Short mmCIF file of N, CA, C and O in Angstrom, two decimals:
data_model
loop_
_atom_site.label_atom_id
_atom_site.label_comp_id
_atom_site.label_asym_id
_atom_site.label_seq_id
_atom_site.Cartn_x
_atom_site.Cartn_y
_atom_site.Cartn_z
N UNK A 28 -13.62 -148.90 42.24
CA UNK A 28 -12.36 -148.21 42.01
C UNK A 28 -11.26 -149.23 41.70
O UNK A 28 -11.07 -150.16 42.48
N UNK A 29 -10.68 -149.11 40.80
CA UNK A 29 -9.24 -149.97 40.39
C UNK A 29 -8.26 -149.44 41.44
O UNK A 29 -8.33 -148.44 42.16
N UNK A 30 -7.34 -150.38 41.34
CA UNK A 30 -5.93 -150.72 42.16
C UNK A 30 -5.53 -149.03 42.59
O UNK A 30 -5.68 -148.36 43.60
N UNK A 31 -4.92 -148.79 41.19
CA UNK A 31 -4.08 -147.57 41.07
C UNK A 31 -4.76 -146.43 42.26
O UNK A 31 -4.23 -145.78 43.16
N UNK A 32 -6.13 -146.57 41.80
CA UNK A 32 -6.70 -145.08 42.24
C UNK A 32 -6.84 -145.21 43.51
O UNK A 32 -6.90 -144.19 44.18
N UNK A 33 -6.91 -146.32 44.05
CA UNK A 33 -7.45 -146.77 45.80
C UNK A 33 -5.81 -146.29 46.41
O UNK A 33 -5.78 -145.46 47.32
N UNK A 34 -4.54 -146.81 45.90
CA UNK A 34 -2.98 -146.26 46.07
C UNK A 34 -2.57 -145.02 45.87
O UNK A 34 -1.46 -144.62 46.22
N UNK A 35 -3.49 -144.29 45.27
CA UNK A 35 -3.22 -142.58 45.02
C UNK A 35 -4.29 -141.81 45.90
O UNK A 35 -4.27 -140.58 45.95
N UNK A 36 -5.24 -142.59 46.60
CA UNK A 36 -6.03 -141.98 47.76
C UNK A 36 -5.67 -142.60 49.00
O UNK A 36 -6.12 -142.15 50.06
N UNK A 37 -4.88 -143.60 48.97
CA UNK A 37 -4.50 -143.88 50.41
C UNK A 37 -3.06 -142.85 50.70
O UNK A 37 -2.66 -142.29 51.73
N UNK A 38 -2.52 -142.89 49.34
CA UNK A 38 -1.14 -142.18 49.50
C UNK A 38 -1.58 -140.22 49.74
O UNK A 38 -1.00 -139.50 50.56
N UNK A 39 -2.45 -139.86 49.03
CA UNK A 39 -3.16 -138.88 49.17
C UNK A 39 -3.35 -138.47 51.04
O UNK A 39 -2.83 -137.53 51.65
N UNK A 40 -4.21 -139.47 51.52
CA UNK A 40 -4.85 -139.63 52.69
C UNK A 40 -3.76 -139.24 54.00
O UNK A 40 -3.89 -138.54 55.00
N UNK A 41 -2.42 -140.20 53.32
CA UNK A 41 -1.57 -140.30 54.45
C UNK A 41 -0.43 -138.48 54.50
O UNK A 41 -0.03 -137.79 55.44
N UNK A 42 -0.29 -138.36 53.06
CA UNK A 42 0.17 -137.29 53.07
C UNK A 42 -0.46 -136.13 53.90
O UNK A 42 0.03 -135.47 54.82
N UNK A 43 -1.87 -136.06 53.23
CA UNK A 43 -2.26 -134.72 54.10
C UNK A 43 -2.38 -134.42 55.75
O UNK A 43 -2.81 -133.45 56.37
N UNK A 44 -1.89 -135.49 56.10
CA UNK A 44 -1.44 -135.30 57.94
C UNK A 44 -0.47 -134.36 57.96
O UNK A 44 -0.38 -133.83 59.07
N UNK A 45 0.47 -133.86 56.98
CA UNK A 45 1.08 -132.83 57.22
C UNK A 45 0.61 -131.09 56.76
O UNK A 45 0.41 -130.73 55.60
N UNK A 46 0.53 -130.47 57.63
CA UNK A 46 -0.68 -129.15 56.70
C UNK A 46 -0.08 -128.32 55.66
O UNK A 46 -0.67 -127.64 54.81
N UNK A 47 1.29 -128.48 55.86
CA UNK A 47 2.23 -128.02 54.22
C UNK A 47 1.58 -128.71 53.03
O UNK A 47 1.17 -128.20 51.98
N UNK A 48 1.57 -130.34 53.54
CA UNK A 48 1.36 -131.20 52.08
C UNK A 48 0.00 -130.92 52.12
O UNK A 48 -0.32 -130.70 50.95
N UNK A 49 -1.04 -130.82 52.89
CA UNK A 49 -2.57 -130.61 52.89
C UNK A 49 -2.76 -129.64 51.88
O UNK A 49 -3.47 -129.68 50.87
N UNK A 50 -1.77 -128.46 52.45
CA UNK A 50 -2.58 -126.90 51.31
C UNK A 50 -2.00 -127.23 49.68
O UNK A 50 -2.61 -126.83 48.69
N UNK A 51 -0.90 -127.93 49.61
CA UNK A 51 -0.32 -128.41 48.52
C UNK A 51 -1.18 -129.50 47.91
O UNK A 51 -0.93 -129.66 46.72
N UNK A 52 -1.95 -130.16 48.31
CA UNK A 52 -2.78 -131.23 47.36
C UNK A 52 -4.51 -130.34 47.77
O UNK A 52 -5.46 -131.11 47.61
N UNK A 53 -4.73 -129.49 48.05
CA UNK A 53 -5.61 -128.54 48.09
C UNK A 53 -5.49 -127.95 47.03
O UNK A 53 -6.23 -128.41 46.16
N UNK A 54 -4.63 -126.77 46.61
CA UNK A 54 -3.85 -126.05 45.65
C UNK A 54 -3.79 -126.84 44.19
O UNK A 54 -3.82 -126.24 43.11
N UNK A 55 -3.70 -128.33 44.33
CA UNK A 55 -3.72 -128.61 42.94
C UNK A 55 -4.97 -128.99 42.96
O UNK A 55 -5.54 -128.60 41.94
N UNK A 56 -5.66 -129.59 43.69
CA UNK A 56 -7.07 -129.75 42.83
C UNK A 56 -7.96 -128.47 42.58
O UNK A 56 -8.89 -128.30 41.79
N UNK A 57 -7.48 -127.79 43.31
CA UNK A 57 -8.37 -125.90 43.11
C UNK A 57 -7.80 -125.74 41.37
O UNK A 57 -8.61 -125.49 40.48
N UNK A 58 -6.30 -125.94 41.12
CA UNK A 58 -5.80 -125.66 39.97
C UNK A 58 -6.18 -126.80 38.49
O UNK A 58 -6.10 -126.53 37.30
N UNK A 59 -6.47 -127.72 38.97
CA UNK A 59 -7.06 -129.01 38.09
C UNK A 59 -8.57 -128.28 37.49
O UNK A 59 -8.92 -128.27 36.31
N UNK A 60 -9.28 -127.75 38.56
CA UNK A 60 -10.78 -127.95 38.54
C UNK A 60 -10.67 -126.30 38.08
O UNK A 60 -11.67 -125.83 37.55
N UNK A 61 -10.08 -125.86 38.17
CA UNK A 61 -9.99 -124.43 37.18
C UNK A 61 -9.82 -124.33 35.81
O UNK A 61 -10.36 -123.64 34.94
N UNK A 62 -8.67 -125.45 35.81
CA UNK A 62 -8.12 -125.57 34.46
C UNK A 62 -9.50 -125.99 33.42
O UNK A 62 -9.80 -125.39 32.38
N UNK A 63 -10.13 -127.04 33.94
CA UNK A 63 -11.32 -127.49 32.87
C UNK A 63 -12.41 -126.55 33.38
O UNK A 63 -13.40 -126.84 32.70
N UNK A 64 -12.65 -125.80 34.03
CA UNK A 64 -13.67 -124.90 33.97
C UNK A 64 -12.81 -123.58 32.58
O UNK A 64 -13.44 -122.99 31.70
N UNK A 65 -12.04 -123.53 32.73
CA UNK A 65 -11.87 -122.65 31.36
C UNK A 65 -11.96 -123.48 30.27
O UNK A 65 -12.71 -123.18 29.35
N UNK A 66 -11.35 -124.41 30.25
CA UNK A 66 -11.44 -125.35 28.88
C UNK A 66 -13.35 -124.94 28.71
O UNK A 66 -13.86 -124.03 28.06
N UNK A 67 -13.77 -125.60 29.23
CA UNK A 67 -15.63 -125.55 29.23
C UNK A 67 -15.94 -124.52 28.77
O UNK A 67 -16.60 -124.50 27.73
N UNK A 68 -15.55 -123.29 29.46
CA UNK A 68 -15.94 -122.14 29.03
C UNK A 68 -15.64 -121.57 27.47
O UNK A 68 -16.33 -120.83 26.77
N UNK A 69 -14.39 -122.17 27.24
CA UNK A 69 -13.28 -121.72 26.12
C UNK A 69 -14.79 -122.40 25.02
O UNK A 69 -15.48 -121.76 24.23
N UNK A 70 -14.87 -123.73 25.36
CA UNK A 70 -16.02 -124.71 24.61
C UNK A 70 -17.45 -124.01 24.59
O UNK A 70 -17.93 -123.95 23.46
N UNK A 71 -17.94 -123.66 25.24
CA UNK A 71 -19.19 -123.38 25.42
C UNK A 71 -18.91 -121.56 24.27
O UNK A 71 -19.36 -120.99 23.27
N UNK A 72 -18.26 -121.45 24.95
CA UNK A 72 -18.18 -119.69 23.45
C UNK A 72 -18.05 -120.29 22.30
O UNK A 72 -18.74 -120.07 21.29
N UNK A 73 -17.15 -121.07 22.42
CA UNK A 73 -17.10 -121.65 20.73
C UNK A 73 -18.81 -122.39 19.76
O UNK A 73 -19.35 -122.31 18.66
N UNK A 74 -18.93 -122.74 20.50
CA UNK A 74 -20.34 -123.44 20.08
C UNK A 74 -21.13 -122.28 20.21
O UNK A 74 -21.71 -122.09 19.15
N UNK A 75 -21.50 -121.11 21.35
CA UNK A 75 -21.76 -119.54 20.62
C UNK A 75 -21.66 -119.11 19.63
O UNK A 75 -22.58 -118.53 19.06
N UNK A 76 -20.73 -119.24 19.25
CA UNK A 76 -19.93 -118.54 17.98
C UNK A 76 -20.73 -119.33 16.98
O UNK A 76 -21.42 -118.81 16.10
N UNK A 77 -20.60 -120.53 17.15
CA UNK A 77 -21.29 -120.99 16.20
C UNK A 77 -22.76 -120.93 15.73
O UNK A 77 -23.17 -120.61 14.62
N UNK A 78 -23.65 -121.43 17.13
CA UNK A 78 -24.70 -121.09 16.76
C UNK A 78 -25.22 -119.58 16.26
O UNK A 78 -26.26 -119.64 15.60
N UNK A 79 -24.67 -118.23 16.47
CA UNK A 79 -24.62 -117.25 16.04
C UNK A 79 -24.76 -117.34 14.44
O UNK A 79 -25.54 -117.15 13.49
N UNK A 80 -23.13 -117.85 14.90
CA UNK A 80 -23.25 -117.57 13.11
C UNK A 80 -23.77 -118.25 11.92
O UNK A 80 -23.57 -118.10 10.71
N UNK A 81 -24.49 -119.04 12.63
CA UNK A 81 -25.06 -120.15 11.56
C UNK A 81 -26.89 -119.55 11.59
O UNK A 81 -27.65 -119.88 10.68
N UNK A 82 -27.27 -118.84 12.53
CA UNK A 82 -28.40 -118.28 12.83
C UNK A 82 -28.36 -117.12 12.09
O UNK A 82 -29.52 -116.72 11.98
N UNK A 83 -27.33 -116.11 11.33
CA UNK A 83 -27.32 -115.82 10.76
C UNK A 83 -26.14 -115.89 9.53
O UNK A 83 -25.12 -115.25 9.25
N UNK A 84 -26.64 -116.68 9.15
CA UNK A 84 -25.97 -116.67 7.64
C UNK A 84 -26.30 -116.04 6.61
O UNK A 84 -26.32 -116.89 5.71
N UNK A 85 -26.62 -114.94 6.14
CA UNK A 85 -26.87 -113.95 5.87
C UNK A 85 -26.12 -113.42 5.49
O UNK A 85 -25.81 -113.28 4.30
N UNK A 86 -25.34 -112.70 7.00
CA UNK A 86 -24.74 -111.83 7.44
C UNK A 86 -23.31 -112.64 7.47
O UNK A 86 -22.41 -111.83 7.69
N UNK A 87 -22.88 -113.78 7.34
CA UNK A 87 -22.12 -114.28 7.38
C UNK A 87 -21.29 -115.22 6.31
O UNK A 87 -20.41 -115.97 6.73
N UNK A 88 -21.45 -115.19 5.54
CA UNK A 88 -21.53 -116.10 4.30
C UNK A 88 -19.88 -115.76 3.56
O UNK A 88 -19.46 -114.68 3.16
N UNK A 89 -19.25 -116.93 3.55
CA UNK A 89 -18.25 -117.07 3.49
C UNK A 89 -17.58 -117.51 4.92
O UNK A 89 -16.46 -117.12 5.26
N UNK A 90 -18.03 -117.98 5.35
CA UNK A 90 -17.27 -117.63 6.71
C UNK A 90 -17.49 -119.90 7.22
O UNK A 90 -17.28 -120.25 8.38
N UNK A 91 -17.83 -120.80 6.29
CA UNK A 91 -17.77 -121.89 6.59
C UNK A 91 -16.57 -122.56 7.30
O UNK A 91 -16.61 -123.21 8.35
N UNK A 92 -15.53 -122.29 6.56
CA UNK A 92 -14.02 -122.70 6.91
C UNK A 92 -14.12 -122.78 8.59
O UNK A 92 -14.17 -123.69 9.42
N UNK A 93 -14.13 -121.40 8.62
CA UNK A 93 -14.12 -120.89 10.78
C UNK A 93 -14.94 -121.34 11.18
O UNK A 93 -14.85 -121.39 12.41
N UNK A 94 -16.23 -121.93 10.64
CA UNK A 94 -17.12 -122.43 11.68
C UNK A 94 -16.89 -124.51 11.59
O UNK A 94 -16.97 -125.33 12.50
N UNK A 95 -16.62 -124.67 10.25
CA UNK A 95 -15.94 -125.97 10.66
C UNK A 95 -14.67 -126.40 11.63
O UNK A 95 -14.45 -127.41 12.31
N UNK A 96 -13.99 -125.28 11.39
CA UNK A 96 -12.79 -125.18 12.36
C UNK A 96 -13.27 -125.48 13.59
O UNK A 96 -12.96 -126.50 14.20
N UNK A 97 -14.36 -124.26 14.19
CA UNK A 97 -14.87 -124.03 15.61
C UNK A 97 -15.06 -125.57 16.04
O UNK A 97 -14.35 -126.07 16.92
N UNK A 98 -16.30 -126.45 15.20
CA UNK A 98 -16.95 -127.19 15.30
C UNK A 98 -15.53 -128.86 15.06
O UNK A 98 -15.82 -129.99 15.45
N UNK A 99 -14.37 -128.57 14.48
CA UNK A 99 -13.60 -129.45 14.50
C UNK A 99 -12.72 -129.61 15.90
O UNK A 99 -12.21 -130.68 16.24
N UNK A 100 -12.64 -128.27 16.70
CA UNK A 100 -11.78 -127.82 17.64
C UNK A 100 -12.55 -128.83 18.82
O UNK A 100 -11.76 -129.46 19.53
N UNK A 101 -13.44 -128.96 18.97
CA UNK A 101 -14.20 -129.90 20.22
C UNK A 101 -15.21 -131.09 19.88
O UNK A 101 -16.03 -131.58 20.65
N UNK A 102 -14.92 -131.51 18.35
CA UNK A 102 -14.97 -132.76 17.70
C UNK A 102 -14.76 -133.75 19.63
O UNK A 102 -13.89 -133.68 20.50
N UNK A 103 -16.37 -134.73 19.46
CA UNK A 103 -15.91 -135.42 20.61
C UNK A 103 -15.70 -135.10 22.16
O UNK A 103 -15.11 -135.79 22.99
N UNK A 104 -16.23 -134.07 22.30
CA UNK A 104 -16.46 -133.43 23.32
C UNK A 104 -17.70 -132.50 23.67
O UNK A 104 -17.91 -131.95 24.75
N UNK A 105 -18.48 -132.47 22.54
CA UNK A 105 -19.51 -132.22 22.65
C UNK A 105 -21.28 -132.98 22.73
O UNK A 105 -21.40 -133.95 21.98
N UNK A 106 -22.14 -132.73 23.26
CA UNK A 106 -23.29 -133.23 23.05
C UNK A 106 -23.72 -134.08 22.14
O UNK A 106 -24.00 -135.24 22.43
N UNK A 107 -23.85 -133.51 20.78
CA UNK A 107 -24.00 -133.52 19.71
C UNK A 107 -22.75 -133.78 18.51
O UNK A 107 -21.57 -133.43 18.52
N UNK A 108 -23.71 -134.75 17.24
CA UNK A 108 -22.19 -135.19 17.28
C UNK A 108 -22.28 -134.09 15.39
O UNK A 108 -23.20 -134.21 14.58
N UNK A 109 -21.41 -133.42 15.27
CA UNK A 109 -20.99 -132.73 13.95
C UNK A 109 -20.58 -133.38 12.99
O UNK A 109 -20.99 -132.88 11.94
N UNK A 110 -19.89 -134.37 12.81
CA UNK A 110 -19.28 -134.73 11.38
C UNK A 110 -19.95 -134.24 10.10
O UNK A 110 -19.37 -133.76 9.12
N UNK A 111 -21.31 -134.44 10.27
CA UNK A 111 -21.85 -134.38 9.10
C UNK A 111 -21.62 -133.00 8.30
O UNK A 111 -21.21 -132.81 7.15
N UNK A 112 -22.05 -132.10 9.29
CA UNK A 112 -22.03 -131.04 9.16
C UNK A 112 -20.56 -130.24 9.19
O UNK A 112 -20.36 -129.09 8.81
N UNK A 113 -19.73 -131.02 9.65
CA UNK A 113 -18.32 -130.07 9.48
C UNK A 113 -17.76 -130.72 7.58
O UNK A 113 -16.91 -130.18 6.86
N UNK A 114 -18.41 -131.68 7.34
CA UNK A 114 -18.14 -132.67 6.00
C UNK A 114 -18.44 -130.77 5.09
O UNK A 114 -17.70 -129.96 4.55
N UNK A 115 -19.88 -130.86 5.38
CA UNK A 115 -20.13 -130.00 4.38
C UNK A 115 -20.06 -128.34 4.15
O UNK A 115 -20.13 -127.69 3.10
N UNK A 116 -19.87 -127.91 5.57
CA UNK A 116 -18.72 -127.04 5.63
C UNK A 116 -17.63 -126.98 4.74
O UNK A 116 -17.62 -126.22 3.78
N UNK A 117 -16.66 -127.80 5.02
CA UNK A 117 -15.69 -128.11 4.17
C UNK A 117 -15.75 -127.70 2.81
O UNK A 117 -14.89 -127.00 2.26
N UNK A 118 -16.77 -128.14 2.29
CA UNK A 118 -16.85 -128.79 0.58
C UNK A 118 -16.90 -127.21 -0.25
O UNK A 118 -16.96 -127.16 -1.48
#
């Protein structure tokens, strides 16, 4: 652990002796760890969406723009890496 973070858990540590400040640094990590569970979720539909619609293209055709979009929106945050495929989307 670096400097900073060992000073934001000792300062952490000392605070929560009071049970006001306890439920208050409770409360934000409940609200931190929510926040990226929707982000994830928000991510994980999107890449749905995608594989959908690329499983049927068919039924979908015209529709490249929105799925490069999808696939530009979490550029770098995913598994797998797209460029290639958002390139030719595009074109």
């Amino acid at each position: 652990m670096d400097d900073d973070t060992v000073k934001f858990l000792s300062e952490v540590a000392r605070r929560s002796q009071d049970p006001t400040m306890m439920r208050s640094i409770i409360n934000s990590a409940i609200g931190g760890c929510e926040y990226n569970a929707r982000k994830e979720c928000e991510r994980a539909a999107d890449m749905e969406v995608v594989a959908s619609m690329a499983m049927n293209t068919r039924l979908f055709k015209g529709n490249q723009k929105f799925l490069a979009d999808k696939l530009e929106k979490w550029k770098g945050r995913t598994a797998l890496r797209w460029d290639d495929q958002i390139a030719k989307l595009k074109e």
